[in-house]
CSV table of C-alpha atoms in Angstrom, one decimal:
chain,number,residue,atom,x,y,z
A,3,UNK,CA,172.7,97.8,130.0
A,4,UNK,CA,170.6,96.1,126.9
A,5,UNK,CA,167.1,97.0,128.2
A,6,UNK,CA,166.1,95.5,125.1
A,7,UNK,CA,167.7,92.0,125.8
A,8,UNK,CA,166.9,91.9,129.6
A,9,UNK,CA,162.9,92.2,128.6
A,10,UNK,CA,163.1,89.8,125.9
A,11,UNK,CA,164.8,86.9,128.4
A,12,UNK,CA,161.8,87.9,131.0
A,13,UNK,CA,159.3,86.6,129.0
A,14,UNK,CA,160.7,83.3,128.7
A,15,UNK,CA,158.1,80.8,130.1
A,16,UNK,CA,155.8,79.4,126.7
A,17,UNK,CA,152.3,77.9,126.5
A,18,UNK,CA,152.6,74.5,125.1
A,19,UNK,CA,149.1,74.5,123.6
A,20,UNK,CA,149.6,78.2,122.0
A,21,UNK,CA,151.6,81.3,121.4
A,22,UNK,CA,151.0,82.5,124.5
A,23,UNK,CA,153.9,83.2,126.8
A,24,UNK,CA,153.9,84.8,130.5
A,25,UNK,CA,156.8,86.1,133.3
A,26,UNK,CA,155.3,84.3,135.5
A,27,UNK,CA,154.6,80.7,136.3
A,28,UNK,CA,151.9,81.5,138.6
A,29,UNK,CA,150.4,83.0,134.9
A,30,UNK,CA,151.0,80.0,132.7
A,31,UNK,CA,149.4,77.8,135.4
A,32,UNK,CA,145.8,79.8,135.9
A,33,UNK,CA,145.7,80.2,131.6
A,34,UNK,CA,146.7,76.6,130.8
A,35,UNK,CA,143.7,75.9,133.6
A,36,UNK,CA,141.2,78.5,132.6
A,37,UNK,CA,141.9,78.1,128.7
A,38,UNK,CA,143.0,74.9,127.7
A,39,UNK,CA,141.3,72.7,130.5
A,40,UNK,CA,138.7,74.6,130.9
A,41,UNK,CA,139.1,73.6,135.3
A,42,UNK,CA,136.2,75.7,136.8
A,43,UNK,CA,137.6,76.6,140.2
A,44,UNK,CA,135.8,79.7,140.9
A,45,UNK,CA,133.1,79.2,142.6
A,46,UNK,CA,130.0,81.4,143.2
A,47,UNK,CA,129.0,82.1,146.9
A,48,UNK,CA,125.1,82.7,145.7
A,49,UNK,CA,124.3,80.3,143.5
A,50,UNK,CA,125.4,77.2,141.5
A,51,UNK,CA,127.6,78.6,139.2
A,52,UNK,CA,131.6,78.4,138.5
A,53,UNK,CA,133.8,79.6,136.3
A,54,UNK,CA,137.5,79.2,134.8
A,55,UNK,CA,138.6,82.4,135.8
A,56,UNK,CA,138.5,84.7,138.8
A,57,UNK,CA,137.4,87.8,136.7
A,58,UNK,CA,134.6,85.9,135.3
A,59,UNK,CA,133.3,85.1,138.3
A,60,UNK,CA,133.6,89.0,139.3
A,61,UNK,CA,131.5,89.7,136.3
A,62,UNK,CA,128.9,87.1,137.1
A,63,UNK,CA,128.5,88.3,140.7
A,64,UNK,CA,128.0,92.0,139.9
A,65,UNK,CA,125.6,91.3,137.1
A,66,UNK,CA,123.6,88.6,137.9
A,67,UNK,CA,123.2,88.9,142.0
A,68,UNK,CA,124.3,92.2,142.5
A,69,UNK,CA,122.5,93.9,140.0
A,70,UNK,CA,125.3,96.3,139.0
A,71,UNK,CA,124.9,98.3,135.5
A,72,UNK,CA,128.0,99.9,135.2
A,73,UNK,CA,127.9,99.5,131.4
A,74,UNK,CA,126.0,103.3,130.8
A,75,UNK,CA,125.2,104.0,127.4
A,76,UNK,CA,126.2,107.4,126.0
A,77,UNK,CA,122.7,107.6,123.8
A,78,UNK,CA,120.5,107.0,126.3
A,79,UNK,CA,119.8,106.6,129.8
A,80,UNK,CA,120.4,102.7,129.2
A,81,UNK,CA,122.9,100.8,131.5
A,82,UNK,CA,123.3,97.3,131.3
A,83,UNK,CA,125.7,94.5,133.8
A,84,UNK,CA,128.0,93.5,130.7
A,85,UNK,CA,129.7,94.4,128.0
A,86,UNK,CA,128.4,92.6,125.2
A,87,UNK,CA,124.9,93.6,125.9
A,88,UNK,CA,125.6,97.0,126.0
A,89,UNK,CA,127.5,96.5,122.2
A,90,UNK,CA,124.4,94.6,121.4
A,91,UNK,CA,122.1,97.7,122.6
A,92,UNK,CA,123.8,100.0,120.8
A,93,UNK,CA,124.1,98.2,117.5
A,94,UNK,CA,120.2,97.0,117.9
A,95,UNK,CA,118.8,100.2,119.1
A,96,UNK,CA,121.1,103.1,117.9
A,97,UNK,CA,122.8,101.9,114.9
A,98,UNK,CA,120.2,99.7,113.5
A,99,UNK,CA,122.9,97.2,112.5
A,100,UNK,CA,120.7,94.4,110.9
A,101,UNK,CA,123.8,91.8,110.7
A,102,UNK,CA,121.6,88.8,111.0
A,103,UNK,CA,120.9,88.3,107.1
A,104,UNK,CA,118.3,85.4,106.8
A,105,UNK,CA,119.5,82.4,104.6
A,106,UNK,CA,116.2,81.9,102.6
A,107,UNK,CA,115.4,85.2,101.7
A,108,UNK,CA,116.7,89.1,102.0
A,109,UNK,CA,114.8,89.8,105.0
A,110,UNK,CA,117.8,90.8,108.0
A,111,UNK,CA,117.7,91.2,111.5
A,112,UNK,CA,119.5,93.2,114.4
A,113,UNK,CA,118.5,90.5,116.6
A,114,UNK,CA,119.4,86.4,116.3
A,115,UNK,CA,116.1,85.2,118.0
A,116,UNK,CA,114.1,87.8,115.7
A,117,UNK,CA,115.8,85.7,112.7
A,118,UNK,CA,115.2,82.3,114.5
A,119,UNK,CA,111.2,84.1,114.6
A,120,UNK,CA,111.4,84.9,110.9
A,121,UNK,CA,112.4,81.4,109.9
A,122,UNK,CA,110.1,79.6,112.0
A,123,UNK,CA,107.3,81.3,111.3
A,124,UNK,CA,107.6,82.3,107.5
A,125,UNK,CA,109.9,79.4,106.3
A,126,UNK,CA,109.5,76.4,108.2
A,127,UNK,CA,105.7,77.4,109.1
A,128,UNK,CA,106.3,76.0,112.5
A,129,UNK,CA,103.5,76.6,114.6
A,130,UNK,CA,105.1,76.4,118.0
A,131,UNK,CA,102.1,78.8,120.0
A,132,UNK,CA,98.7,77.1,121.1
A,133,UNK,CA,95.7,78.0,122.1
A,134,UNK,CA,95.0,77.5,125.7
A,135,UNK,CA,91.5,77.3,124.8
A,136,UNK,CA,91.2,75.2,121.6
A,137,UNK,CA,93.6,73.3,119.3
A,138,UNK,CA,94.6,76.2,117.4
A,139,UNK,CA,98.2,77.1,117.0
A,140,UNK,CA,100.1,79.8,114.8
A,141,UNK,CA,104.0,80.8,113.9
A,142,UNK,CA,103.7,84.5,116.4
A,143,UNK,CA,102.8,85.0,119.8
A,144,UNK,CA,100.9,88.4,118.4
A,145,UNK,CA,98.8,86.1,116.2
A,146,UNK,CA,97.6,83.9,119.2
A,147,UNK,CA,97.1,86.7,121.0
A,148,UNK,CA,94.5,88.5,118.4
A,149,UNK,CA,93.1,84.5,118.2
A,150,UNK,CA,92.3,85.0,121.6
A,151,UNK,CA,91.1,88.3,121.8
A,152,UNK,CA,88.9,87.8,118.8
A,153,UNK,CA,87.7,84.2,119.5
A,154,UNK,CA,87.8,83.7,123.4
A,155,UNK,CA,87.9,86.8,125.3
A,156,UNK,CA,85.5,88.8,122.5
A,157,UNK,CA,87.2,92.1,123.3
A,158,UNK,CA,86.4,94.2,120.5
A,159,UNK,CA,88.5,97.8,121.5
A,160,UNK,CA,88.0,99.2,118.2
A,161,UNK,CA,84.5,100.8,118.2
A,162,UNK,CA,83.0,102.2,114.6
A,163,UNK,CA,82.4,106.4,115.6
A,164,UNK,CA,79.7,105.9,113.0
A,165,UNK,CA,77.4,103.2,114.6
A,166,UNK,CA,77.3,100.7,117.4
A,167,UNK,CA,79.7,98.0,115.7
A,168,UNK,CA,82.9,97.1,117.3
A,169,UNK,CA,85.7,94.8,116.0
A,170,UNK,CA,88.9,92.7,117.9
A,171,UNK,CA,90.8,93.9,115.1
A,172,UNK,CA,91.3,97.8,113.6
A,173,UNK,CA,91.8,96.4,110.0
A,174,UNK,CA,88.4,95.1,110.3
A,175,UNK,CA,87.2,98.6,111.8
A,176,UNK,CA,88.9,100.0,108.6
A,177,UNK,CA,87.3,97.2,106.7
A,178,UNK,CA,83.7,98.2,108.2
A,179,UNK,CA,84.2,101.9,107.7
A,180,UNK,CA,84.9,102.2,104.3
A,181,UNK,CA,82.5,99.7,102.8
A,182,UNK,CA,79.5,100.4,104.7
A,183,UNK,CA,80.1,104.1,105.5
A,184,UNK,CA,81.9,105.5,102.9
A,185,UNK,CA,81.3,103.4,100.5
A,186,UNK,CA,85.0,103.1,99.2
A,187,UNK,CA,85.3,101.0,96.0
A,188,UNK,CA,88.9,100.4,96.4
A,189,UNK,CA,88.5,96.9,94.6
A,190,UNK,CA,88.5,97.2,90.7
A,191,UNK,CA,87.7,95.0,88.2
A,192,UNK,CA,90.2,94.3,85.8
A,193,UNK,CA,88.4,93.5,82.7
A,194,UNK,CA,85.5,95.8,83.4
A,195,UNK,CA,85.2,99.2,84.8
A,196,UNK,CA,82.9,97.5,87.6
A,197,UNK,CA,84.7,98.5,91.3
A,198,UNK,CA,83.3,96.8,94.8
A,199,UNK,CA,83.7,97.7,98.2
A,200,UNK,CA,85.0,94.2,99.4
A,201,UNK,CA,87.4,91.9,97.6
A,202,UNK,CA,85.3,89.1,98.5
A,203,UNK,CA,82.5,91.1,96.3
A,204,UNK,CA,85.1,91.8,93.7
A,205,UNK,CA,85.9,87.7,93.9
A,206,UNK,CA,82.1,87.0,92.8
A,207,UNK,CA,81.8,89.2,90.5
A,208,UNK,CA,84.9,88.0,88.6
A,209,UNK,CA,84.0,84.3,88.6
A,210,UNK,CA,80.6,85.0,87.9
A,211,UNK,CA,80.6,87.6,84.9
A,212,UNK,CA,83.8,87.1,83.3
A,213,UNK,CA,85.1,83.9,84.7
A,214,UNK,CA,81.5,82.2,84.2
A,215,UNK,CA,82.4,80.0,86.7
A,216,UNK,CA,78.9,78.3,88.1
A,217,UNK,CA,80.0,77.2,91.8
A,218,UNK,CA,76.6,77.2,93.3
A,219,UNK,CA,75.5,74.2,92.7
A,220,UNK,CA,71.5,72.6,93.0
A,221,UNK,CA,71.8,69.7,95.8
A,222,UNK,CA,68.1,68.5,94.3
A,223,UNK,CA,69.2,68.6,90.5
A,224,UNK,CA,72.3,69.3,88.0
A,225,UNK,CA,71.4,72.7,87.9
A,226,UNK,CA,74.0,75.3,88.6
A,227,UNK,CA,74.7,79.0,88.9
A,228,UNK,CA,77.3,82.0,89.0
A,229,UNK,CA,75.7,83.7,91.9
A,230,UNK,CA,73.7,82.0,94.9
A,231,UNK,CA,70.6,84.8,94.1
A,232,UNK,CA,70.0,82.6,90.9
A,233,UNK,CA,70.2,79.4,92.7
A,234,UNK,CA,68.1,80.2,96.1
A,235,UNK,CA,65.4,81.4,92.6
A,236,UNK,CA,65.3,78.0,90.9
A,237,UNK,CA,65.1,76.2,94.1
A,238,UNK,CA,62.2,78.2,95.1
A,239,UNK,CA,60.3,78.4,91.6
A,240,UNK,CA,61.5,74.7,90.8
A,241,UNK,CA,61.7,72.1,93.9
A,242,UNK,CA,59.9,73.9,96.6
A,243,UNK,CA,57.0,75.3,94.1
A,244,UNK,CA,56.9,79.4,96.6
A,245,UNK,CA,54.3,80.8,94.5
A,246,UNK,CA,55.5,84.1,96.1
A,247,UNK,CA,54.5,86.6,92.9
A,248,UNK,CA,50.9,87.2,93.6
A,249,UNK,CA,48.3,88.6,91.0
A,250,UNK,CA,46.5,91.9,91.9
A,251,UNK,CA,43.1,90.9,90.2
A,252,UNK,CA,42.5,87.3,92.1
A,253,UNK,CA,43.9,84.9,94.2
A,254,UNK,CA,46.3,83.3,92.2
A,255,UNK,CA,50.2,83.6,92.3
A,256,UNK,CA,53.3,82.2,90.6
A,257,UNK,CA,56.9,81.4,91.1
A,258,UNK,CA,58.0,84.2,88.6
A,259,UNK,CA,57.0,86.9,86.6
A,260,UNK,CA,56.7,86.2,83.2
A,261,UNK,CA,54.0,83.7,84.9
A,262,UNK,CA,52.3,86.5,86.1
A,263,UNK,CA,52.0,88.5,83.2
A,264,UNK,CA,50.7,85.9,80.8
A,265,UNK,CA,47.6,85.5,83.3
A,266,UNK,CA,47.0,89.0,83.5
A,267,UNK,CA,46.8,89.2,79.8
A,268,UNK,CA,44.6,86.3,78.9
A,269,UNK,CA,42.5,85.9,81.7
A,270,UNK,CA,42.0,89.8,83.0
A,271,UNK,CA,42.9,91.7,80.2
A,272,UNK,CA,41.5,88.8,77.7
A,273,UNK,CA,44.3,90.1,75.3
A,274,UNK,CA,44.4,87.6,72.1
A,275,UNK,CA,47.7,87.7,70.7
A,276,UNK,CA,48.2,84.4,69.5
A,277,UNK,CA,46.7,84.4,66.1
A,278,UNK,CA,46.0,81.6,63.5
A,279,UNK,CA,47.7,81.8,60.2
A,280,UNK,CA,45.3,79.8,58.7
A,281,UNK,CA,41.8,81.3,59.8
A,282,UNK,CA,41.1,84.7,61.5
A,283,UNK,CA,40.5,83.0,64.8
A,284,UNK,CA,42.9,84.6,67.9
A,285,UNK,CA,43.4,83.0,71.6
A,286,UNK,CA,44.5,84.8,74.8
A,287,UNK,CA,46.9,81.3,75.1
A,288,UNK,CA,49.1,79.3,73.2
A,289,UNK,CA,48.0,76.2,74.4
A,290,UNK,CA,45.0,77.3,73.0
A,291,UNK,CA,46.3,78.5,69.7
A,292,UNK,CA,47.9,75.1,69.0
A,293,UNK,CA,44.6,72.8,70.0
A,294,UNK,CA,42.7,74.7,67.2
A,295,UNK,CA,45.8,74.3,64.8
A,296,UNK,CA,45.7,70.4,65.7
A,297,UNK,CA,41.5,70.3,65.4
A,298,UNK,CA,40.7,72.4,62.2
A,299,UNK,CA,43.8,72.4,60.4
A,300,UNK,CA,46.3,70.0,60.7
């Protein structure tokens, strides 16, 4: 008998829409239905759902309303209700297969919604979480949450084992620790061999000394300065006339020093050192040097 030839005229009945071909009619009927026109005749018993084919429908039952993880994986005590999940487990956790490569830059994935995270957040900048409590919204649920926590609820879990502060955040712990306790001066000046504790010090320092960049500026006049020490001074000694240097001999004081010193020296210490060139006569002032000058001389 040709074995060969009676197989070969078995497997006579042809899919119109593909290659596929089946012994049976009863076969061409449920893939034409469950392939090509997609006819959902399975019906689930627990919920809503229906499906082309009969094994699908067994697959949905044990692992969405049964609960059944027959899928075990051989790494770990893991089991999962299909197939694919289980593949995706394994790649994810085990293999560390990051085949989701993101289009904008060389950052990849193992998962698709991690690289639908990345895009949104560092790409697009979308800012899809809000604040339940004010109008504040950011591109990570972890960033809301530490808005929260920071802003709202207040919890500050990190606590300094040096003193009573506490922080929401432990980079601001580690922040605290090394500029106030030990005094770390991890930020160093590029054109100087000045170093600072805080960048924000570092910042100042730059725009002020080499920079010479005068941001503070005088609301009462077009005075400005590098650093806001120099202008909370000349809107003291200037506009609001604090007379806060105060003589040790009498009652008077002055807004700065060199003030100070030219009282002490011509009214306590009567020291003349403003001499005429003309005459031998000396004052203790030069206002008083000059009105001589002007009366006898000039």
């Amino acid at each position: 008998m040709d074995i060969e030839g009676v197989h070969e005229k078995i497997k006579r009945i042809q899919c119109s829409d593909c290659s596929s071909s089946f012994t049976r009619s009863g076969d061409l009927k449920r893939h034409i239905e469950g392939v090509h026109e997609k006819i959902k005749k399975y019906q689930c018993n627990y919920c809503s759902s229906s499906f082309s084919q009969s094994v699908h429908l067994k697959i949905h039952i044990e692992g969405v309303h049964e609960k059944i993880k027959k899928f075990q994986c051989s790494d770990c005590s893991s089991s999962f209700t299909r197939s694919g999940d289980l593949k995706r487990h394994i790649e994810c956790v085990h293999e560390k297969i990051k085949k989701f490569q993101c289009g904008n830059c060389s950052s990849s994935f193992t998962r698709s919604g991690h690289l639908k995270m990345h895009i949104a957040s560092v790409h697009d900048k979308i800012k899809r979480f809000t604040c339940s409590y004010c109008s504040s919204s950011f591109t990570s649920s972890g960033n809301m949450k530490r808005h929260i926590e920071s802003v709202h609820d207040q919890i500050k879990e990190f606590q300094c084992r040096h003193c009573s502060s506490s922080y929401a955040r432990s980079g601001d712990l580690t922040k605290h620790i090394e500029s106030i306790h030990e005094k770390t001066k991890k930020f160093q000046c590029s054109y100087c061999s000045s170093s600072f504790t805080l960048s924000i010090h570092l910042k100042s320092h730059f725009q002020s000394v080499h920079e010479k960049i005068k941001t503070f500026q005088c609301s009462y006049c077009s005075s400005s300065y590098t650093r806001s020490g120099d202008l909370k001074s000349h809107f003291e000694s200037v506009h609001k006339k604090i007379k806060k240097i105060q003589c040790s001999y009498c009652s008077s004081s002055f807004t700065d020093s060199g003030d100070l010193n030219m009282h002490i020296e011509s009214v306590h210490e009567k020291t003349k050192k403003f001499h005429c060139g003309s005459c031998f006569i000396s004052f203790t002032q030069l206002g008083s040097l000059m009105m001589h000058y002007k009366t006898h001389h000039k």
